[in-house]
PDB file of C-alpha atoms in Angstrom:
ATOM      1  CA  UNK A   1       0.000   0.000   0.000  1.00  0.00           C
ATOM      2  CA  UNK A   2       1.274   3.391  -0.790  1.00  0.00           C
ATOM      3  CA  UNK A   3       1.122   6.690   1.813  1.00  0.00           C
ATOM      4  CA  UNK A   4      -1.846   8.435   1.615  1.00  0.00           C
ATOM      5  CA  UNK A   5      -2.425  11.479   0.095  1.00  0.00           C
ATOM      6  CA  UNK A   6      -1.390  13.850   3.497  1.00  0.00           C
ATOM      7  CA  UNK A   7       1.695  12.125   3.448  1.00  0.00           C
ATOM      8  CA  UNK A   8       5.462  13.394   2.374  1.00  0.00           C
ATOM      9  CA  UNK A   9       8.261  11.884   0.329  1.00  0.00           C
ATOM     10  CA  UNK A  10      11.266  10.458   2.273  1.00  0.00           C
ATOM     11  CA  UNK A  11      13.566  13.517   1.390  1.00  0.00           C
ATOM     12  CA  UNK A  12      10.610  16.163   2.669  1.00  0.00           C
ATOM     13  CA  UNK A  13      10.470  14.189   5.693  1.00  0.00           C
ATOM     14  CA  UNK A  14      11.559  16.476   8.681  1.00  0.00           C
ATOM     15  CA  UNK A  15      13.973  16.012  11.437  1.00  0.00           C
ATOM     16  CA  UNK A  16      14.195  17.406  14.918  1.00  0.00           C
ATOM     17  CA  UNK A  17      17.209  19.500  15.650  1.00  0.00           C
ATOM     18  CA  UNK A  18      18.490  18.989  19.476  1.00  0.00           C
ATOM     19  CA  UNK A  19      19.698  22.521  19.299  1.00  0.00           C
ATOM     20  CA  UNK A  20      15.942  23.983  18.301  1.00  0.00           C
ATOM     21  CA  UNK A  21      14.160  21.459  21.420  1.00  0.00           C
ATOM     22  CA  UNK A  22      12.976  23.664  24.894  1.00  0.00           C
ATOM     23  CA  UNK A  23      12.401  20.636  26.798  1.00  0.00           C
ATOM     24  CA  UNK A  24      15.663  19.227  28.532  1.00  0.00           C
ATOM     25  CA  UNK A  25      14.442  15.565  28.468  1.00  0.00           C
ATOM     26  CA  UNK A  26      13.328  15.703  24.908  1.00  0.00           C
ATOM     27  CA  UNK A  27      16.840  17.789  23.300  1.00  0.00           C
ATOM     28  CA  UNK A  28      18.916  14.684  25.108  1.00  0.00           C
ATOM     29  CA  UNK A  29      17.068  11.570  23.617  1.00  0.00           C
ATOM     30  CA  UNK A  30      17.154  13.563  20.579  1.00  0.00           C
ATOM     31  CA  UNK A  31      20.903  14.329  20.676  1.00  0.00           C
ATOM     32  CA  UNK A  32      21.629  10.798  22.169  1.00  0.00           C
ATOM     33  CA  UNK A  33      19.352   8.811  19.433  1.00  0.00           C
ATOM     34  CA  UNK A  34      20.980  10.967  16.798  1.00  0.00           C
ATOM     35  CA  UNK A  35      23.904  10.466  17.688  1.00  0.00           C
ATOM     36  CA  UNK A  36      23.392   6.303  17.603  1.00  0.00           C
ATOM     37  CA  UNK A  37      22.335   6.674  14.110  1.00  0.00           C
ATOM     38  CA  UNK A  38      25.390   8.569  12.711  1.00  0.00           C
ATOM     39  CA  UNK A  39      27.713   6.135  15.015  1.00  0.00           C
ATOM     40  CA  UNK A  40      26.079   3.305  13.109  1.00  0.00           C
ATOM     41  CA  UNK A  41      27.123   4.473   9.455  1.00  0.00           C
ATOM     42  CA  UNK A  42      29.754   2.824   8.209  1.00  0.00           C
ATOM     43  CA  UNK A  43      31.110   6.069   6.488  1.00  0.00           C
ATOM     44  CA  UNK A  44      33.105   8.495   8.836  1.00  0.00           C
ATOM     45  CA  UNK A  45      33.234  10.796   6.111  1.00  0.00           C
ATOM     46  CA  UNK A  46      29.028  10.914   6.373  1.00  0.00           C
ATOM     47  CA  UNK A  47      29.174  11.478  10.504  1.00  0.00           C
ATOM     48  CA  UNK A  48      31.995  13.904   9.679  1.00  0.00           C
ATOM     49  CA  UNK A  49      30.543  15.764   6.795  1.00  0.00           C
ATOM     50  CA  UNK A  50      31.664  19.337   7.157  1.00  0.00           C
ATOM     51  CA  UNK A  51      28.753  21.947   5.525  1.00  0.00           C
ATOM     52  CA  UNK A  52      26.242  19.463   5.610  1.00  0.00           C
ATOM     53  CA  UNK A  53      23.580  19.700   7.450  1.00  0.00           C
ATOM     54  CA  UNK A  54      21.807  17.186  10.367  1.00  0.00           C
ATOM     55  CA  UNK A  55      18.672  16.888   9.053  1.00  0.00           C
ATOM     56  CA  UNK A  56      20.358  15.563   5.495  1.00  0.00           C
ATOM     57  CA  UNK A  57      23.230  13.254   7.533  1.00  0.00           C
ATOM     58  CA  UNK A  58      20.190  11.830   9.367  1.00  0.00           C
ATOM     59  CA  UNK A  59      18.247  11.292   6.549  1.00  0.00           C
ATOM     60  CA  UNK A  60      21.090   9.859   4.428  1.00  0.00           C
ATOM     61  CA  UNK A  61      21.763   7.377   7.687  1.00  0.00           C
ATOM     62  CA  UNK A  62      18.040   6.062   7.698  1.00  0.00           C
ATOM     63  CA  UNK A  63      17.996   5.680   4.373  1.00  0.00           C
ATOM     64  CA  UNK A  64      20.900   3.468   3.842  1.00  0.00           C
ATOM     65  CA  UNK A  65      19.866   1.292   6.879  1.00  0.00           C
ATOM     66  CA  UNK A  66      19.326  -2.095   5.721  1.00  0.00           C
ATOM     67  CA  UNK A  67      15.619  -2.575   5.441  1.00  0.00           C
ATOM     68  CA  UNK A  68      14.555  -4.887   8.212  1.00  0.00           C
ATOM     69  CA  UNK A  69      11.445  -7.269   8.289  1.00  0.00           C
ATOM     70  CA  UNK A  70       9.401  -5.085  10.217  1.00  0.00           C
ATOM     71  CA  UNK A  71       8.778  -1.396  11.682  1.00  0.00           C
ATOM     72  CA  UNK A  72       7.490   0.043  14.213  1.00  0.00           C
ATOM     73  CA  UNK A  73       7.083   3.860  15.429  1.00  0.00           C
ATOM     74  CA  UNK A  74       8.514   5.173  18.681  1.00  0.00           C
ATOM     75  CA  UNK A  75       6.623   8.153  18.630  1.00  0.00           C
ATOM     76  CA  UNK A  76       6.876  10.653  21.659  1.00  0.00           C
ATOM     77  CA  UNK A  77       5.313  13.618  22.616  1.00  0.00           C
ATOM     78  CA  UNK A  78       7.122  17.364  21.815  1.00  0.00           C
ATOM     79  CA  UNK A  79       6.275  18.789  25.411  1.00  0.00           C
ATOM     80  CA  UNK A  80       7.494  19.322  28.607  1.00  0.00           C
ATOM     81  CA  UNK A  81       6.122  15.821  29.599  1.00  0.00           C
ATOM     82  CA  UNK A  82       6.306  13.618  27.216  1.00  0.00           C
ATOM     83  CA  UNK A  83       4.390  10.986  26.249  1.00  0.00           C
ATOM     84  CA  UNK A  84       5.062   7.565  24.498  1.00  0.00           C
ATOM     85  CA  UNK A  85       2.290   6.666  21.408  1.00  0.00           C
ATOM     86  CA  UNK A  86       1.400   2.593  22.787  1.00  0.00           C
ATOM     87  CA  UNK A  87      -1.322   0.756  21.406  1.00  0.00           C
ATOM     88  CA  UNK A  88      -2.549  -2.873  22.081  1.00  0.00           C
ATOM     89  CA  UNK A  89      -4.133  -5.225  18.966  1.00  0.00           C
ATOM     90  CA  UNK A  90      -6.601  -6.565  18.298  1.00  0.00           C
ATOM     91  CA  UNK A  91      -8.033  -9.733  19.851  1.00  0.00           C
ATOM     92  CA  UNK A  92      -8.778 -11.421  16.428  1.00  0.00           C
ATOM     93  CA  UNK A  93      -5.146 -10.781  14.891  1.00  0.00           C
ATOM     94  CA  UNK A  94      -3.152 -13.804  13.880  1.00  0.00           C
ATOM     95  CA  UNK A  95      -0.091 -12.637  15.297  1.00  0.00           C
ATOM     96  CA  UNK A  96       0.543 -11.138  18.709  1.00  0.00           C
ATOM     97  CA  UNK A  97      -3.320 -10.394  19.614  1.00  0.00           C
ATOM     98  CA  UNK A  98      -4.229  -8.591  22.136  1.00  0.00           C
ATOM     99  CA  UNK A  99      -0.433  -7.491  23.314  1.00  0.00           C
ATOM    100  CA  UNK A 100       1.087  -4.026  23.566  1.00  0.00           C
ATOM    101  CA  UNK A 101       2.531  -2.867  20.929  1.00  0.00           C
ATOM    102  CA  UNK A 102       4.230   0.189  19.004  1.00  0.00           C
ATOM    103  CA  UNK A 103       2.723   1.547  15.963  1.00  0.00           C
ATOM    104  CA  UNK A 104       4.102  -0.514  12.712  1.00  0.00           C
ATOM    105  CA  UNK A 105       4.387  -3.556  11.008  1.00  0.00           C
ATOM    106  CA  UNK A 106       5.624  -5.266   8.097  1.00  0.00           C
ATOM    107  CA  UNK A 107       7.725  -4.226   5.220  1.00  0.00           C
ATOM    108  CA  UNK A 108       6.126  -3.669   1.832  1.00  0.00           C
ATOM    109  CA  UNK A 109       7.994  -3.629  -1.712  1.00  0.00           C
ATOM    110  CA  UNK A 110       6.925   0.115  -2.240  1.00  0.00           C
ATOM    111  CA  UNK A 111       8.469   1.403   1.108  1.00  0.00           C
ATOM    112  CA  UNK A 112      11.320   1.449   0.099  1.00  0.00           C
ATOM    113  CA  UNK A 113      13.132   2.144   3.203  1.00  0.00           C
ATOM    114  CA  UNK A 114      12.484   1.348   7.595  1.00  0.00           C
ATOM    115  CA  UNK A 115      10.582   4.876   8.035  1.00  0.00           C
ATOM    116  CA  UNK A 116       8.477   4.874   5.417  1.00  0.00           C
ATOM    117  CA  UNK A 117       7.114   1.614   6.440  1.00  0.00           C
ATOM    118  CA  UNK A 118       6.470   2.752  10.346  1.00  0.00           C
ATOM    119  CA  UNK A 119       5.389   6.100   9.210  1.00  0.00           C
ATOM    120  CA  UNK A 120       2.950   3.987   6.500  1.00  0.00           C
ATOM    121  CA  UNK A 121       2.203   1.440   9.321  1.00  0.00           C
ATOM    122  CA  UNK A 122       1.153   4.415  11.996  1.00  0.00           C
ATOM    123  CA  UNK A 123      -0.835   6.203   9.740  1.00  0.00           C
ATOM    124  CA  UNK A 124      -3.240   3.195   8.791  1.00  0.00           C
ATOM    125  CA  UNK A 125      -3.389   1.685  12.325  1.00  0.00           C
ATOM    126  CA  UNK A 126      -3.815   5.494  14.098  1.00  0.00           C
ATOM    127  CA  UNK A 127      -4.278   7.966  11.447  1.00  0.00           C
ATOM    128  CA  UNK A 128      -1.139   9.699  12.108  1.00  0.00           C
ATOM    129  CA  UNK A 129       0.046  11.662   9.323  1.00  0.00           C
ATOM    130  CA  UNK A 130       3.449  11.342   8.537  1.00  0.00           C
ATOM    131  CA  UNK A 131       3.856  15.298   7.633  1.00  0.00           C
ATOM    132  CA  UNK A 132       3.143  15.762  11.743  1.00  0.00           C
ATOM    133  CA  UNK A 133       5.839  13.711  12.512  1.00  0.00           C
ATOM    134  CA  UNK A 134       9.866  14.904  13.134  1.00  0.00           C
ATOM    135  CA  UNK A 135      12.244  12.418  13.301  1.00  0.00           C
ATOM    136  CA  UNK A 136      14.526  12.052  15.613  1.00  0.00           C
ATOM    137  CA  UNK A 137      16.413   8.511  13.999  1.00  0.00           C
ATOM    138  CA  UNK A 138      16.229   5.174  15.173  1.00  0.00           C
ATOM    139  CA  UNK A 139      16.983   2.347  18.059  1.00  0.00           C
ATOM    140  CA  UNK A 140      19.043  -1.221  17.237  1.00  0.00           C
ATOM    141  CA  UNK A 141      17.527  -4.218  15.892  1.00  0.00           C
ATOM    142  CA  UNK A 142      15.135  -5.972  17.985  1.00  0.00           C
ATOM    143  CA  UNK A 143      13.996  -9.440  17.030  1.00  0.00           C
ATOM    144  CA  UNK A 144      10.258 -10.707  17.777  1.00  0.00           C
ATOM    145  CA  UNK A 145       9.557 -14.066  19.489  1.00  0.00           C
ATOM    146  CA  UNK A 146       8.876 -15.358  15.409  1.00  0.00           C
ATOM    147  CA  UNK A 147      12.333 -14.444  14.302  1.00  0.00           C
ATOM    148  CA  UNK A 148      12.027 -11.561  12.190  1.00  0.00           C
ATOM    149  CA  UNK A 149      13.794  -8.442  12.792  1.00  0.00           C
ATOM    150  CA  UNK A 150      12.048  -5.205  14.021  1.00  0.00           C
ATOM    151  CA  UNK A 151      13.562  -1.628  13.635  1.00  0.00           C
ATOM    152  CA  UNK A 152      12.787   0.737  16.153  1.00  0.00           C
ATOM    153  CA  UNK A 153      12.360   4.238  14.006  1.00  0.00           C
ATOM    154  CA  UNK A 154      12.075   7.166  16.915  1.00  0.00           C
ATOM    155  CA  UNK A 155      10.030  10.226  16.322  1.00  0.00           C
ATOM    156  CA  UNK A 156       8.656  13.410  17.862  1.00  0.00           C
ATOM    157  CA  UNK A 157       4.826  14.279  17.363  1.00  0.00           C
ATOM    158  CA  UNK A 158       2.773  17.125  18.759  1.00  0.00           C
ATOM    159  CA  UNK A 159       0.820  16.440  22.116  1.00  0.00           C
ATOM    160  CA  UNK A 160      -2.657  17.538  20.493  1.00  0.00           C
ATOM    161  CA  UNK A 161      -2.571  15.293  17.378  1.00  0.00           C
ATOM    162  CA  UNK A 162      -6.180  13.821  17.274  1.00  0.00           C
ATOM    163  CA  UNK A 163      -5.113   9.939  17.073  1.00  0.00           C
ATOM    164  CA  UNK A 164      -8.277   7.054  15.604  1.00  0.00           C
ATOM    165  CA  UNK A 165      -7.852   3.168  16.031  1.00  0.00           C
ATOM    166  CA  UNK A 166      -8.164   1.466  12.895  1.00  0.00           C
ATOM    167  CA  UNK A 167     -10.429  -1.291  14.705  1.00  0.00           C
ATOM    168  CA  UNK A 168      -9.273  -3.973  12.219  1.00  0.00           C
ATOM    169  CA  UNK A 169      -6.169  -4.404  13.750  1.00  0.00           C
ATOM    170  CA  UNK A 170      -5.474  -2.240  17.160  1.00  0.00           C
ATOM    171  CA  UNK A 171      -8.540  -2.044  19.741  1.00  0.00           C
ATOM    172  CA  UNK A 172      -7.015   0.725  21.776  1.00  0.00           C
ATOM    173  CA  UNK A 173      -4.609   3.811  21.883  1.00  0.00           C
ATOM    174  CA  UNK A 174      -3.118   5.066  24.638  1.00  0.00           C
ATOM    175  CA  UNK A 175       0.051   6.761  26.144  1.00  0.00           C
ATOM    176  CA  UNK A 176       3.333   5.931  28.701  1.00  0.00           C
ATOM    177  CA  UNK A 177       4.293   8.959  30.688  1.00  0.00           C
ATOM    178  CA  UNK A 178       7.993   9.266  29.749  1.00  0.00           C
ATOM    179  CA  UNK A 179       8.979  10.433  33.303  1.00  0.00           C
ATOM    180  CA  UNK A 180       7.489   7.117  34.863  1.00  0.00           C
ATOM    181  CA  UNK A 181       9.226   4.979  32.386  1.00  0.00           C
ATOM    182  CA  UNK A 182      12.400   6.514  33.177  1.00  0.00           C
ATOM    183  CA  UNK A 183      12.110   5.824  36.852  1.00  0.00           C
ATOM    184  CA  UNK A 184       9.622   3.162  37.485  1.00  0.00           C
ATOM    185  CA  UNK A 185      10.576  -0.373  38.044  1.00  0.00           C
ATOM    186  CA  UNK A 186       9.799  -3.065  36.473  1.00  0.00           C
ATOM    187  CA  UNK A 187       7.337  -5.891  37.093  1.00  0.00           C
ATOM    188  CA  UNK A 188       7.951  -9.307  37.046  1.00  0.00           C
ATOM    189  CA  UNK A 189       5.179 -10.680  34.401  1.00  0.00           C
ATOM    190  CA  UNK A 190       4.290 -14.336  33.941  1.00  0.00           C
ATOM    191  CA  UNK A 191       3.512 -15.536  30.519  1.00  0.00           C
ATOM    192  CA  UNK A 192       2.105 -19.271  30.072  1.00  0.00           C
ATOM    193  CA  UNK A 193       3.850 -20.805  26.819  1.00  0.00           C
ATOM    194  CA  UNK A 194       3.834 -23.722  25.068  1.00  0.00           C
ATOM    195  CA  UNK A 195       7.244 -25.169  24.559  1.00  0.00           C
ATOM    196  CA  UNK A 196       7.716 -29.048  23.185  1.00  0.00           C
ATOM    197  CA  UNK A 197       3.664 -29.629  23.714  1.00  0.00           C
ATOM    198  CA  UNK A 198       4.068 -28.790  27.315  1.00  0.00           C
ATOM    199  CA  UNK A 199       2.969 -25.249  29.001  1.00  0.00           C
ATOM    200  CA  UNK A 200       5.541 -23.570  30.799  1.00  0.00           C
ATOM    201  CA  UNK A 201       5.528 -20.411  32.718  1.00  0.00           C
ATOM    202  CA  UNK A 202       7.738 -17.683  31.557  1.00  0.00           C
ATOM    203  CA  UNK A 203       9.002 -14.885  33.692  1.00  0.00           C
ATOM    204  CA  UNK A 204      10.166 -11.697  31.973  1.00  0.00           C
ATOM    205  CA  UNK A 205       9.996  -7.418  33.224  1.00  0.00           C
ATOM    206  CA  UNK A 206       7.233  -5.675  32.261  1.00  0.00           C
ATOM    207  CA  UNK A 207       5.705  -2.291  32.790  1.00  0.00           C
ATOM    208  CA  UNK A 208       1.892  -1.151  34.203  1.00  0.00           C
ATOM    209  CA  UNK A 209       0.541   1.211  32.052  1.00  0.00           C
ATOM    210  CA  UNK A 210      -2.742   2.763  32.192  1.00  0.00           C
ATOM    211  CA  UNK A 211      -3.948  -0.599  32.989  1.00  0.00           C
ATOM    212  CA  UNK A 212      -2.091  -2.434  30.004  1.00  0.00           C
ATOM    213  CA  UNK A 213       1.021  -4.544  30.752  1.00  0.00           C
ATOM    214  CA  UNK A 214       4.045  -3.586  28.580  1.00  0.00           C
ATOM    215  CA  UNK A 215       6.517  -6.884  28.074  1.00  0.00           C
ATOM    216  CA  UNK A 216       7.988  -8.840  25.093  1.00  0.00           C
ATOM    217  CA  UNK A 217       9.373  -6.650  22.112  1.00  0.00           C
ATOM    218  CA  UNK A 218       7.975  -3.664  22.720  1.00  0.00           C
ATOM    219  CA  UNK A 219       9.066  -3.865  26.156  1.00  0.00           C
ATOM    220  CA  UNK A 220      12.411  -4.134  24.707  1.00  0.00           C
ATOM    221  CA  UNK A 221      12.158  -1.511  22.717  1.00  0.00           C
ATOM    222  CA  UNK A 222      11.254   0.746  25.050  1.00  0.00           C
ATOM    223  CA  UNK A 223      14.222  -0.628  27.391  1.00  0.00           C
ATOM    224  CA  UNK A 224      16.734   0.130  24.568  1.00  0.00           C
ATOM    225  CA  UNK A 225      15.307   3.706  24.108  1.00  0.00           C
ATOM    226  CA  UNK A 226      16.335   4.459  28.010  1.00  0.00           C
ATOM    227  CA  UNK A 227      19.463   3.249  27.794  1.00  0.00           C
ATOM    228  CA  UNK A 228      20.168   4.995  24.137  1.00  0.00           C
ATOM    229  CA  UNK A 229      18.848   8.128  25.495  1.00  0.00           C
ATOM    230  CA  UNK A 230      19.798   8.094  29.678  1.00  0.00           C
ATOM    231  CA  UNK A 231      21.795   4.932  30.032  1.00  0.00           C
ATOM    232  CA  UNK A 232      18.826   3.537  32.323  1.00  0.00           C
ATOM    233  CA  UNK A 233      20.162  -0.279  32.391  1.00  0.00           C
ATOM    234  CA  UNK A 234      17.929  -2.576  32.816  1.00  0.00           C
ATOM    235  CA  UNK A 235      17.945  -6.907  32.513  1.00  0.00           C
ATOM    236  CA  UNK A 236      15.585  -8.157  30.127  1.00  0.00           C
ATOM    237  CA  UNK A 237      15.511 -11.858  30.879  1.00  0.00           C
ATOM    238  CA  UNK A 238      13.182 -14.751  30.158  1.00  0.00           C
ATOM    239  CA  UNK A 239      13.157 -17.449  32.475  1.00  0.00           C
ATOM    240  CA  UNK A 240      10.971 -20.282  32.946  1.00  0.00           C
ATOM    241  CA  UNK A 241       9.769 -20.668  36.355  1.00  0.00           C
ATOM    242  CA  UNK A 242      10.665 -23.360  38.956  1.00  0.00           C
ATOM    243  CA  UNK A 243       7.619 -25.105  39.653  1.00  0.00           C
ATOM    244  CA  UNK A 244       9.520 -27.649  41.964  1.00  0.00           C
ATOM    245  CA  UNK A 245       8.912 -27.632  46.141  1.00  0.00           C
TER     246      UNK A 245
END
């Protein structure tokens, strides 16, 4: 599917400038995630380019990014408190129903590159537009409990954007308060899973949010973003539990 009509090309896309961000907490994620995706070009001579500008090195970074399976949207809130976009599927879906989840999904042959396909992604499962978004650049790899691989693309969007489910595959939006995530602990979270025809019980952090429980990849992705952007370390394990007296 191609982006709809309110929608930008790649090289219109626009990028947030640490120096032009108010908010302290928002201009060091931005400089820290920045800075991660100019470290991760292979090229010095890009990181190092001398008259040109941020927004273009940035661009030129995400754009050369090998495309990955899957995308998904980190999409904050451009205020004093941020906000993180969250949104849990729907019951019926084939594939991780009913679990929190960022914005995005699979890779399509017209994409042509990671954002596109979150921006493309967020727009049909929120009705985001990708001309309100400013990105900021993106997270590591993650990999999803099926094996494919999941790039994290981080972005900035205004606090009043007026968001819509697309019921067909998300039931619910809603939104992590930044602060909390940066200073809350986790919560143990079981899981039961069937390994070798036998249920086990599977122990892995997780986060309470506005009733929802945050774990598995998007857990991870959110765990990667506070260490990129604060160096907030935390252990993401999964361990099966010891059901023995």
């Amino acid at each position: 599917m191609l982006l709809p009509p309110q929608s930008v090309s790649f090289d219109e896309l626009s990028v947030a400038v640490p120096d032009f961000i108010r908010y302290p907490t928002i201009r060091k994620l931005a400089e820290r995630v920045q800075h991660e995706t100019l470290n991760a070009v292979t090229s010095p001579a890009m990181y190092n380019a001398g008259g040109t500008s941020r927004r273009t090195r940035i661009l030129d970074s995400l754009y050369q990014t090998p495309i990955a399976d899957a995308s998904v949207l980190v999409a904050i809130t451009h205020e004093r408190h941020p906000k993180l976009l969250l949104t849990r599927r729907a019951a019926h879906m084939n594939s991780h129903a009913g679990e929190v989840s960022c914005a995005g999904g699979k890779h399509e042959a017209g994409d042509g590159n990671n954002v596109v396909t979150a921006l493309r992604e967020a727009c049909e499962e929120t009705a985001l537009p990708p001309n309100k978004v400013q990105l900021l650049g993106q997270l590591p790899i993650q990999t999803s409990k099926s094996g494919m691989s999941v790039r994290p693309i981080v972005a900035l969007i205004a606090p009043d954007l007026i968001l819509v489910p697309e019921l067909g595959e998300i039931s619910r939006i809603f939104w992590a308060d930044f602060e909390t995530l940066l200073t809350q602990p986790t919560v143990e979270y079981a899981i039961e899973y069937a390994m070798q025809d036998q249920m086990a019980t599977i122990l892995t952090p997780s986060w309470q949010v506005d009733g929802e429980t945050v774990w598995g990849l998007t857990g991870r992705v959110i765990a990667s973003l506070l260490e990129t952007g604060f160096d907030r370390q935390l252990e993401w394990y999964y361990r099966i539990q010891d059901t023995r007296n």
